[in-house]
Amino acid sequence: MDSKILVIDDDSIILFIHRTMIKNSGITVSVDYFLSAEVALEYIMKHKDTCNFLLLLDINMPTMNGWELLDILKDCAFKENINVVMVTSSINESDRTKARTYKQVYEYLTKPIKVADFVALQSHKKVGRFFRPFK
């Protein structure tokens, strides 16, 4: 089964920063970027039978926010293939607490994200495998 990293944030500048940070951290796996949770969900549904996913997910987005996407994915038949790192500007402890209630959420990072954050994720027990180069 393939592994995919999906970066989901409604701010194109943040996506650009994440792209740069990922590139500068030495990660060589394929990463896809989405400006909306809805489009990311469509992509996930299309590839659910062939991929494991790591979502780098923002919370506050229009139309469908990060919590709404997590609520859809937490009970889906392929939930074991969904892994999430929250990447958000929210410093509210209530958001951190809420994130811990989702089994698929393994980390909670606050923006602005740093190269060191991506480097640390490479050795993370649960999500580090997504950062290994494709062969």
Tab-separated table of N, CA and C in Angstrom:
chain	number	residue	atom	x	y	z
A	1	MET	N	0.843	-1.173	0.000
A	1	MET	CA	0.000	0.000	0.000
A	1	MET	C	0.890	1.239	0.000
A	2	ASP	N	0.573	2.201	-0.840
A	2	ASP	CA	1.334	3.448	-0.911
A	2	ASP	C	1.091	4.300	0.328
A	3	SER	N	2.039	5.176	0.613
A	3	SER	CA	1.891	6.161	1.683
A	3	SER	C	1.878	7.545	1.072
A	4	LYS	N	0.960	8.377	1.528
A	4	LYS	CA	0.818	9.738	1.008
A	4	LYS	C	0.789	10.724	2.162
A	5	ILE	N	1.492	11.840	1.994
A	5	ILE	CA	1.394	12.957	2.924
A	5	ILE	C	0.516	14.005	2.263
A	6	LEU	N	-0.529	14.435	2.972
A	6	LEU	CA	-1.431	15.466	2.474
A	6	LEU	C	-1.366	16.659	3.420
A	7	VAL	N	-1.023	17.830	2.877
A	7	VAL	CA	-1.004	19.060	3.660
A	7	VAL	C	-2.289	19.806	3.334
A	8	ILE	N	-3.099	20.084	4.362
A	8	ILE	CA	-4.421	20.677	4.159
A	8	ILE	C	-4.504	21.975	4.950
A	9	ASP	N	-4.553	23.092	4.219
A	9	ASP	CA	-4.633	24.419	4.835
A	9	ASP	C	-5.254	25.366	3.820
A	10	ASP	N	-6.140	26.237	4.259
A	10	ASP	CA	-6.829	27.141	3.340
A	10	ASP	C	-6.004	28.362	2.957
A	11	ASP	N	-4.825	28.517	3.512
A	11	ASP	CA	-3.976	29.679	3.246
A	11	ASP	C	-2.839	29.276	2.303
A	12	SER	N	-2.847	29.843	1.102
A	12	SER	CA	-1.833	29.473	0.103
A	12	SER	C	-0.424	29.864	0.549
A	13	ILE	N	-0.303	30.912	1.332
A	13	ILE	CA	1.020	31.307	1.833
A	13	ILE	C	1.535	30.254	2.819
A	14	ILE	N	0.661	29.769	3.678
A	14	ILE	CA	1.048	28.709	4.621
A	14	ILE	C	1.446	27.449	3.859
A	15	LEU	N	0.692	27.111	2.810
A	15	LEU	CA	1.059	25.934	2.008
A	15	LEU	C	2.442	26.116	1.391
A	16	PHE	N	2.733	27.322	0.913
A	16	PHE	CA	4.055	27.606	0.349
A	16	PHE	C	5.135	27.434	1.422
A	17	ILE	N	4.880	27.952	2.616
A	17	ILE	CA	5.845	27.821	3.713
A	17	ILE	C	6.053	26.350	4.063
A	18	HIS	N	4.963	25.597	4.148
A	18	HIS	CA	5.092	24.164	4.453
A	18	HIS	C	5.890	23.447	3.369
A	19	ARG	N	5.617	23.782	2.125
A	19	ARG	CA	6.352	23.168	1.013
A	19	ARG	C	7.849	23.444	1.166
A	20	THR	N	8.191	24.694	1.487
A	20	THR	CA	9.592	25.078	1.656
A	20	THR	C	10.218	24.359	2.850
A	21	MET	N	9.494	24.301	3.958
A	21	MET	CA	10.011	23.629	5.156
A	21	MET	C	10.223	22.136	4.901
A	22	ILE	N	9.286	21.519	4.218
A	22	ILE	CA	9.421	20.093	3.901
A	22	ILE	C	10.645	19.867	3.021
A	23	LYS	N	10.796	20.708	2.009
A	23	LYS	CA	11.948	20.587	1.106
A	23	LYS	C	13.259	20.778	1.878
A	24	ASN	N	13.314	21.770	2.751
A	24	ASN	CA	14.534	22.072	3.501
A	24	ASN	C	14.834	21.063	4.606
A	25	SER	N	13.863	20.249	4.961
A	25	SER	CA	14.089	19.254	6.009
A	25	SER	C	14.673	17.960	5.455
A	26	GLY	N	14.810	17.883	4.136
A	26	GLY	CA	15.403	16.704	3.525
A	26	GLY	C	14.422	15.599	3.211
A	27	ILE	N	13.146	15.837	3.417
A	27	ILE	CA	12.128	14.834	3.109
A	27	ILE	C	12.026	14.701	1.597
A	28	THR	N	12.061	13.481	1.129
A	28	THR	CA	12.044	13.271	-0.317
A	28	THR	C	10.805	12.535	-0.804
A	29	VAL	N	9.861	12.258	0.090
A	29	VAL	CA	8.641	11.574	-0.341
A	29	VAL	C	7.701	12.565	-1.018
A	30	SER	N	6.753	12.022	-1.751
A	30	SER	CA	5.773	12.843	-2.446
A	30	SER	C	4.772	13.437	-1.456
A	31	VAL	N	4.493	14.723	-1.629
A	31	VAL	CA	3.549	15.431	-0.769
A	31	VAL	C	2.540	16.139	-1.662
A	32	ASP	N	1.254	16.037	-1.307
A	32	ASP	CA	0.199	16.742	-2.030
A	32	ASP	C	-0.365	17.826	-1.127
A	33	TYR	N	-0.759	18.949	-1.744
A	33	TYR	CA	-1.212	20.124	-1.007
A	33	TYR	C	-2.643	20.459	-1.394
A	34	PHE	N	-3.474	20.782	-0.383
A	34	PHE	CA	-4.888	21.066	-0.614
A	34	PHE	C	-5.289	22.341	0.116
A	35	LEU	N	-6.023	23.203	-0.590
A	35	LEU	CA	-6.516	24.447	-0.008
A	35	LEU	C	-7.852	24.279	0.707
A	36	SER	N	-8.446	23.106	0.621
A	36	SER	CA	-9.716	22.881	1.315
A	36	SER	C	-9.809	21.440	1.796
A	37	ALA	N	-10.512	21.270	2.897
A	37	ALA	CA	-10.730	19.933	3.441
A	37	ALA	C	-11.614	19.111	2.519
A	38	GLU	N	-12.552	19.775	1.830
A	38	GLU	CA	-13.455	19.051	0.929
A	38	GLU	C	-12.698	18.385	-0.208
A	39	VAL	N	-11.790	19.121	-0.823
A	39	VAL	CA	-11.015	18.566	-1.940
A	39	VAL	C	-10.099	17.453	-1.430
A	40	ALA	N	-9.514	17.650	-0.264
A	40	ALA	CA	-8.676	16.602	0.327
A	40	ALA	C	-9.498	15.350	0.615
A	41	LEU	N	-10.711	15.522	1.119
A	41	LEU	CA	-11.580	14.375	1.401
A	41	LEU	C	-11.908	13.617	0.120
A	42	GLU	N	-12.187	14.338	-0.958
A	42	GLU	CA	-12.440	13.681	-2.252
A	42	GLU	C	-11.229	12.851	-2.670
A	43	TYR	N	-10.045	13.412	-2.511
A	43	TYR	CA	-8.808	12.709	-2.862
A	43	TYR	C	-8.646	11.451	-1.997
A	44	ILE	N	-8.874	11.595	-0.706
A	44	ILE	CA	-8.761	10.454	0.209
A	44	ILE	C	-9.736	9.354	-0.192
A	45	MET	N	-10.977	9.724	-0.463
A	45	MET	CA	-11.992	8.730	-0.828
A	45	MET	C	-11.623	8.015	-2.130
A	46	LYS	N	-11.035	8.748	-3.048
A	46	LYS	CA	-10.635	8.162	-4.336
A	46	LYS	C	-9.500	7.154	-4.160
A	47	HIS	N	-8.615	7.390	-3.198
A	47	HIS	CA	-7.415	6.565	-3.028
A	47	HIS	C	-7.435	5.712	-1.758
A	48	LYS	N	-8.567	5.625	-1.090
A	48	LYS	CA	-8.653	4.954	0.213
A	48	LYS	C	-8.265	3.484	0.188
A	49	ASP	N	-8.439	2.821	-0.942
A	49	ASP	CA	-8.137	1.389	-1.015
A	49	ASP	C	-6.680	1.091	-1.328
A	50	THR	N	-5.926	2.116	-1.710
A	50	THR	CA	-4.543	1.884	-2.126
A	50	THR	C	-3.510	2.680	-1.331
A	51	CYS	N	-3.954	3.492	-0.355
A	51	CYS	CA	-3.018	4.378	0.336
A	51	CYS	C	-3.216	4.406	1.842
A	52	ASN	N	-2.107	4.627	2.523
A	52	ASN	CA	-2.103	5.072	3.917
A	52	ASN	C	-1.845	6.570	3.862
A	53	PHE	N	-2.502	7.323	4.722
A	53	PHE	CA	-2.396	8.776	4.658
A	53	PHE	C	-1.853	9.362	5.947
A	54	LEU	N	-0.998	10.372	5.781
A	54	LEU	CA	-0.633	11.262	6.871
A	54	LEU	C	-1.165	12.631	6.490
A	55	LEU	N	-2.084	13.156	7.305
A	55	LEU	CA	-2.636	14.481	7.064
A	55	LEU	C	-1.943	15.477	7.974
A	56	LEU	N	-1.404	16.541	7.389
A	56	LEU	CA	-0.935	17.696	8.152
A	56	LEU	C	-2.081	18.686	8.047
A	57	LEU	N	-2.888	18.776	9.082
A	57	LEU	CA	-4.226	19.359	9.004
A	57	LEU	C	-4.381	20.616	9.846
A	58	ASP	N	-4.858	21.676	9.189
A	58	ASP	CA	-5.222	22.913	9.868
A	58	ASP	C	-6.598	22.740	10.506
A	59	ILE	N	-6.889	23.521	11.526
A	59	ILE	CA	-8.206	23.462	12.165
A	59	ILE	C	-9.175	24.437	11.514
A	60	ASN	N	-8.802	25.708	11.485
A	60	ASN	CA	-9.728	26.761	11.069
A	60	ASN	C	-9.685	26.988	9.566
A	61	MET	N	-10.691	26.435	8.898
A	61	MET	CA	-10.841	26.594	7.451
A	61	MET	C	-12.320	26.817	7.154
A	62	PRO	N	-12.613	27.558	6.075
A	62	PRO	CA	-14.019	27.792	5.732
A	62	PRO	C	-14.680	26.530	5.170
A	63	THR	N	-15.959	26.516	5.146
A	63	THR	CA	-16.805	25.449	4.618
A	63	THR	C	-16.694	24.180	5.455
A	64	MET	N	-15.547	23.506	5.424
A	64	MET	CA	-15.317	22.334	6.272
A	64	MET	C	-14.015	22.567	7.031
A	65	ASN	N	-14.093	22.597	8.355
A	65	ASN	CA	-12.871	22.812	9.126
A	65	ASN	C	-12.197	21.471	9.447
A	66	GLY	N	-11.056	21.550	10.092
A	66	GLY	CA	-10.306	20.334	10.394
A	66	GLY	C	-11.055	19.367	11.292
A	67	TRP	N	-11.800	19.895	12.258
A	67	TRP	CA	-12.583	19.026	13.143
A	67	TRP	C	-13.644	18.264	12.359
A	68	GLU	N	-14.303	18.946	11.435
A	68	GLU	CA	-15.347	18.293	10.637
A	68	GLU	C	-14.757	17.177	9.781
A	69	LEU	N	-13.582	17.423	9.207
A	69	LEU	CA	-12.924	16.376	8.425
A	69	LEU	C	-12.574	15.187	9.328
A	70	LEU	N	-12.029	15.465	10.494
A	70	LEU	CA	-11.702	14.385	11.430
A	70	LEU	C	-12.940	13.602	11.843
A	71	ASP	N	-14.056	14.293	12.048
A	71	ASP	CA	-15.297	13.604	12.425
A	71	ASP	C	-15.762	12.644	11.339
A	72	ILE	N	-15.556	13.017	10.088
A	72	ILE	CA	-15.920	12.132	8.979
A	72	ILE	C	-14.988	10.921	8.943
A	73	LEU	N	-13.699	11.164	9.128
A	73	LEU	CA	-12.702	10.103	8.970
A	73	LEU	C	-12.560	9.182	10.183
A	74	LYS	N	-12.960	9.640	11.365
A	74	LYS	CA	-12.714	8.842	12.579
A	74	LYS	C	-13.483	7.531	12.616
A	75	ASP	N	-14.611	7.471	11.933
A	75	ASP	CA	-15.432	6.263	11.960
A	75	ASP	C	-15.516	5.552	10.615
A	76	CYS	N	-14.712	5.975	9.660
A	76	CYS	CA	-14.785	5.359	8.333
A	76	CYS	C	-14.174	3.956	8.362
A	77	ALA	N	-14.521	3.159	7.389
A	77	ALA	CA	-14.061	1.766	7.331
A	77	ALA	C	-12.539	1.659	7.225
A	78	PHE	N	-11.896	2.670	6.691
A	78	PHE	CA	-10.441	2.641	6.490
A	78	PHE	C	-9.715	3.549	7.490
A	79	LYS	N	-10.310	3.783	8.660
A	79	LYS	CA	-9.748	4.710	9.649
A	79	LYS	C	-8.340	4.330	10.102
A	80	GLU	N	-7.994	3.061	10.023
A	80	GLU	CA	-6.644	2.630	10.410
A	80	GLU	C	-5.583	3.149	9.440
A	81	ASN	N	-6.003	3.594	8.272
A	81	ASN	CA	-5.078	4.119	7.265
A	81	ASN	C	-4.930	5.634	7.347
A	82	ILE	N	-5.572	6.256	8.329
A	82	ILE	CA	-5.546	7.709	8.484
A	82	ILE	C	-4.708	8.065	9.705
A	83	ASN	N	-3.707	8.912	9.504
A	83	ASN	CA	-2.835	9.404	10.572
A	83	ASN	C	-2.803	10.919	10.451
A	84	VAL	N	-2.864	11.623	11.574
A	84	VAL	CA	-3.016	13.075	11.517
A	84	VAL	C	-2.025	13.766	12.444
A	85	VAL	N	-1.445	14.847	11.916
A	85	VAL	CA	-0.699	15.811	12.711
A	85	VAL	C	-1.429	17.137	12.526
A	86	MET	N	-1.942	17.687	13.612
A	86	MET	CA	-2.599	18.985	13.538
A	86	MET	C	-1.516	20.048	13.407
A	87	VAL	N	-1.675	20.950	12.440
A	87	VAL	CA	-0.753	22.065	12.243
A	87	VAL	C	-1.626	23.312	12.189
A	88	THR	N	-1.629	24.076	13.264
A	88	THR	CA	-2.616	25.138	13.412
A	88	THR	C	-2.038	26.359	14.114
A	89	SER	N	-2.704	27.474	13.940
A	89	SER	CA	-2.313	28.688	14.661
A	89	SER	C	-2.975	28.750	16.037
A	90	SER	N	-3.865	27.821	16.321
A	90	SER	CA	-4.578	27.823	17.602
A	90	SER	C	-3.655	27.407	18.745
A	91	ILE	N	-3.586	28.275	19.738
A	91	ILE	CA	-2.821	27.955	20.943
A	91	ILE	C	-3.762	27.653	22.111
A	92	ASN	N	-5.044	27.515	21.808
A	92	ASN	CA	-6.042	27.220	22.841
A	92	ASN	C	-5.853	25.806	23.382
A	93	GLU	N	-5.763	25.697	24.688
A	93	GLU	CA	-5.613	24.383	25.309
A	93	GLU	C	-6.815	23.498	25.011
A	94	SER	N	-7.988	24.103	24.821
A	94	SER	CA	-9.183	23.310	24.508
A	94	SER	C	-9.037	22.602	23.160
A	95	ASP	N	-8.352	23.233	22.203
A	95	ASP	CA	-8.111	22.573	20.915
A	95	ASP	C	-7.123	21.421	21.070
A	96	ARG	N	-6.081	21.619	21.864
A	96	ARG	CA	-5.129	20.524	22.125
A	96	ARG	C	-5.838	19.344	22.782
A	97	THR	N	-6.684	19.654	23.743
A	97	THR	CA	-7.435	18.611	24.445
A	97	THR	C	-8.364	17.882	23.484
A	98	LYS	N	-9.052	18.629	22.653
A	98	LYS	CA	-9.960	18.023	21.676
A	98	LYS	C	-9.188	17.134	20.709
A	99	ALA	N	-8.020	17.589	20.263
A	99	ALA	CA	-7.207	16.801	19.325
A	99	ALA	C	-6.848	15.444	19.928
A	100	ARG	N	-6.598	15.415	21.223
A	100	ARG	CA	-6.236	14.155	21.893
A	100	ARG	C	-7.389	13.155	21.942
A	101	THR	N	-8.613	13.603	21.680
A	101	THR	CA	-9.755	12.682	21.701
A	101	THR	C	-9.873	11.873	20.412
A	102	TYR	N	-9.112	12.242	19.391
A	102	TYR	CA	-9.130	11.524	18.112
A	102	TYR	C	-7.965	10.542	18.082
A	103	LYS	N	-8.256	9.276	17.901
A	103	LYS	CA	-7.212	8.245	17.885
A	103	LYS	C	-6.214	8.448	16.755
A	104	GLN	N	-6.645	9.068	15.658
A	104	GLN	CA	-5.764	9.241	14.508
A	104	GLN	C	-4.809	10.422	14.658
A	105	VAL	N	-5.017	11.283	15.646
A	105	VAL	CA	-4.160	12.464	15.827
A	105	VAL	C	-2.983	12.088	16.725
A	106	TYR	N	-1.773	12.237	16.179
A	106	TYR	CA	-0.561	11.850	16.901
A	106	TYR	C	0.271	13.028	17.394
A	107	GLU	N	0.088	14.196	16.788
A	107	GLU	CA	0.851	15.379	17.196
A	107	GLU	C	-0.004	16.620	16.991
A	108	TYR	N	0.350	17.677	17.700
A	108	TYR	CA	-0.318	18.971	17.594
A	108	TYR	C	0.789	20.012	17.522
A	109	LEU	N	0.985	20.603	16.352
A	109	LEU	CA	2.035	21.597	16.142
A	109	LEU	C	1.398	22.954	15.887
A	110	THR	N	2.023	24.006	16.421
A	110	THR	CA	1.510	25.350	16.173
A	110	THR	C	2.349	26.051	15.115
A	111	LYS	N	1.638	26.850	14.318
A	111	LYS	CA	2.294	27.643	13.282
A	111	LYS	C	2.982	28.831	13.953
A	112	PRO	N	4.052	29.350	13.392
A	112	PRO	CA	4.667	28.875	12.151
A	112	PRO	C	5.482	27.614	12.405
A	113	ILE	N	5.356	26.691	11.494
A	113	ILE	CA	6.076	25.430	11.606
A	113	ILE	C	7.538	25.658	11.226
A	114	LYS	N	8.403	24.874	11.802
A	114	LYS	CA	9.836	25.017	11.559
A	114	LYS	C	10.396	23.743	10.931
A	115	VAL	N	11.540	23.863	10.294
A	115	VAL	CA	12.206	22.694	9.723
A	115	VAL	C	12.405	21.642	10.810
A	116	ALA	N	12.756	22.079	12.007
A	116	ALA	CA	12.978	21.144	13.119
A	116	ALA	C	11.730	20.312	13.415
A	117	ASP	N	10.541	20.891	13.210
A	117	ASP	CA	9.302	20.131	13.422
A	117	ASP	C	9.207	18.967	12.441
A	118	PHE	N	9.530	19.231	11.176
A	118	PHE	CA	9.486	18.167	10.171
A	118	PHE	C	10.574	17.133	10.420
A	119	VAL	N	11.735	17.579	10.838
A	119	VAL	CA	12.814	16.642	11.158
A	119	VAL	C	12.389	15.752	12.327
A	120	ALA	N	11.752	16.332	13.344
A	120	ALA	CA	11.278	15.547	14.493
A	120	ALA	C	10.222	14.530	14.070
A	121	LEU	N	9.358	14.898	13.146
A	121	LEU	CA	8.329	13.961	12.685
A	121	LEU	C	8.943	12.744	12.000
A	122	GLN	N	10.117	12.918	11.388
A	122	GLN	CA	10.771	11.804	10.701
A	122	GLN	C	11.122	10.670	11.664
A	123	SER	N	11.344	10.988	12.927
A	123	SER	CA	11.685	9.939	13.894
A	123	SER	C	10.516	9.622	14.833
A	124	HIS	N	9.361	10.171	14.543
A	124	HIS	CA	8.170	9.915	15.367
A	124	HIS	C	7.766	8.448	15.258
A	125	LYS	N	7.433	7.844	16.375
A	125	LYS	CA	7.111	6.413	16.427
A	125	LYS	C	5.978	6.028	15.476
A	126	LYS	N	4.932	6.818	15.406
A	126	LYS	CA	3.750	6.461	14.615
A	126	LYS	C	3.775	6.995	13.188
A	127	VAL	N	4.294	8.188	12.978
A	127	VAL	CA	4.190	8.793	11.640
A	127	VAL	C	5.521	8.903	10.907
A	128	GLY	N	6.614	8.527	11.541
A	128	GLY	CA	7.924	8.631	10.909
A	128	GLY	C	8.040	7.870	9.605
A	129	ARG	N	7.314	6.759	9.494
A	129	ARG	CA	7.384	5.935	8.273
A	129	ARG	C	6.945	6.688	7.025
A	130	PHE	N	6.136	7.727	7.188
A	130	PHE	CA	5.679	8.496	6.035
A	130	PHE	C	6.784	9.369	5.451
A	131	PHE	N	7.841	9.575	6.190
A	131	PHE	CA	8.908	10.463	5.751
A	131	PHE	C	10.101	9.724	5.175
A	132	ARG	N	9.986	8.429	5.046
A	132	ARG	CA	11.077	7.671	4.450
A	132	ARG	C	10.968	7.756	2.936
A	133	PRO	N	12.089	7.887	2.263
A	133	PRO	CA	12.053	8.014	0.794
A	133	PRO	C	11.434	6.797	0.126
A	134	PHE	N	10.754	7.049	-0.985
A	134	PHE	CA	10.231	5.953	-1.799
A	134	PHE	C	11.392	5.245	-2.459
A	135	LYS	N	11.254	3.944	-2.670
A	135	LYS	CA	12.318	3.175	-3.332
A	135	LYS	C	11.971	2.954	-4.773
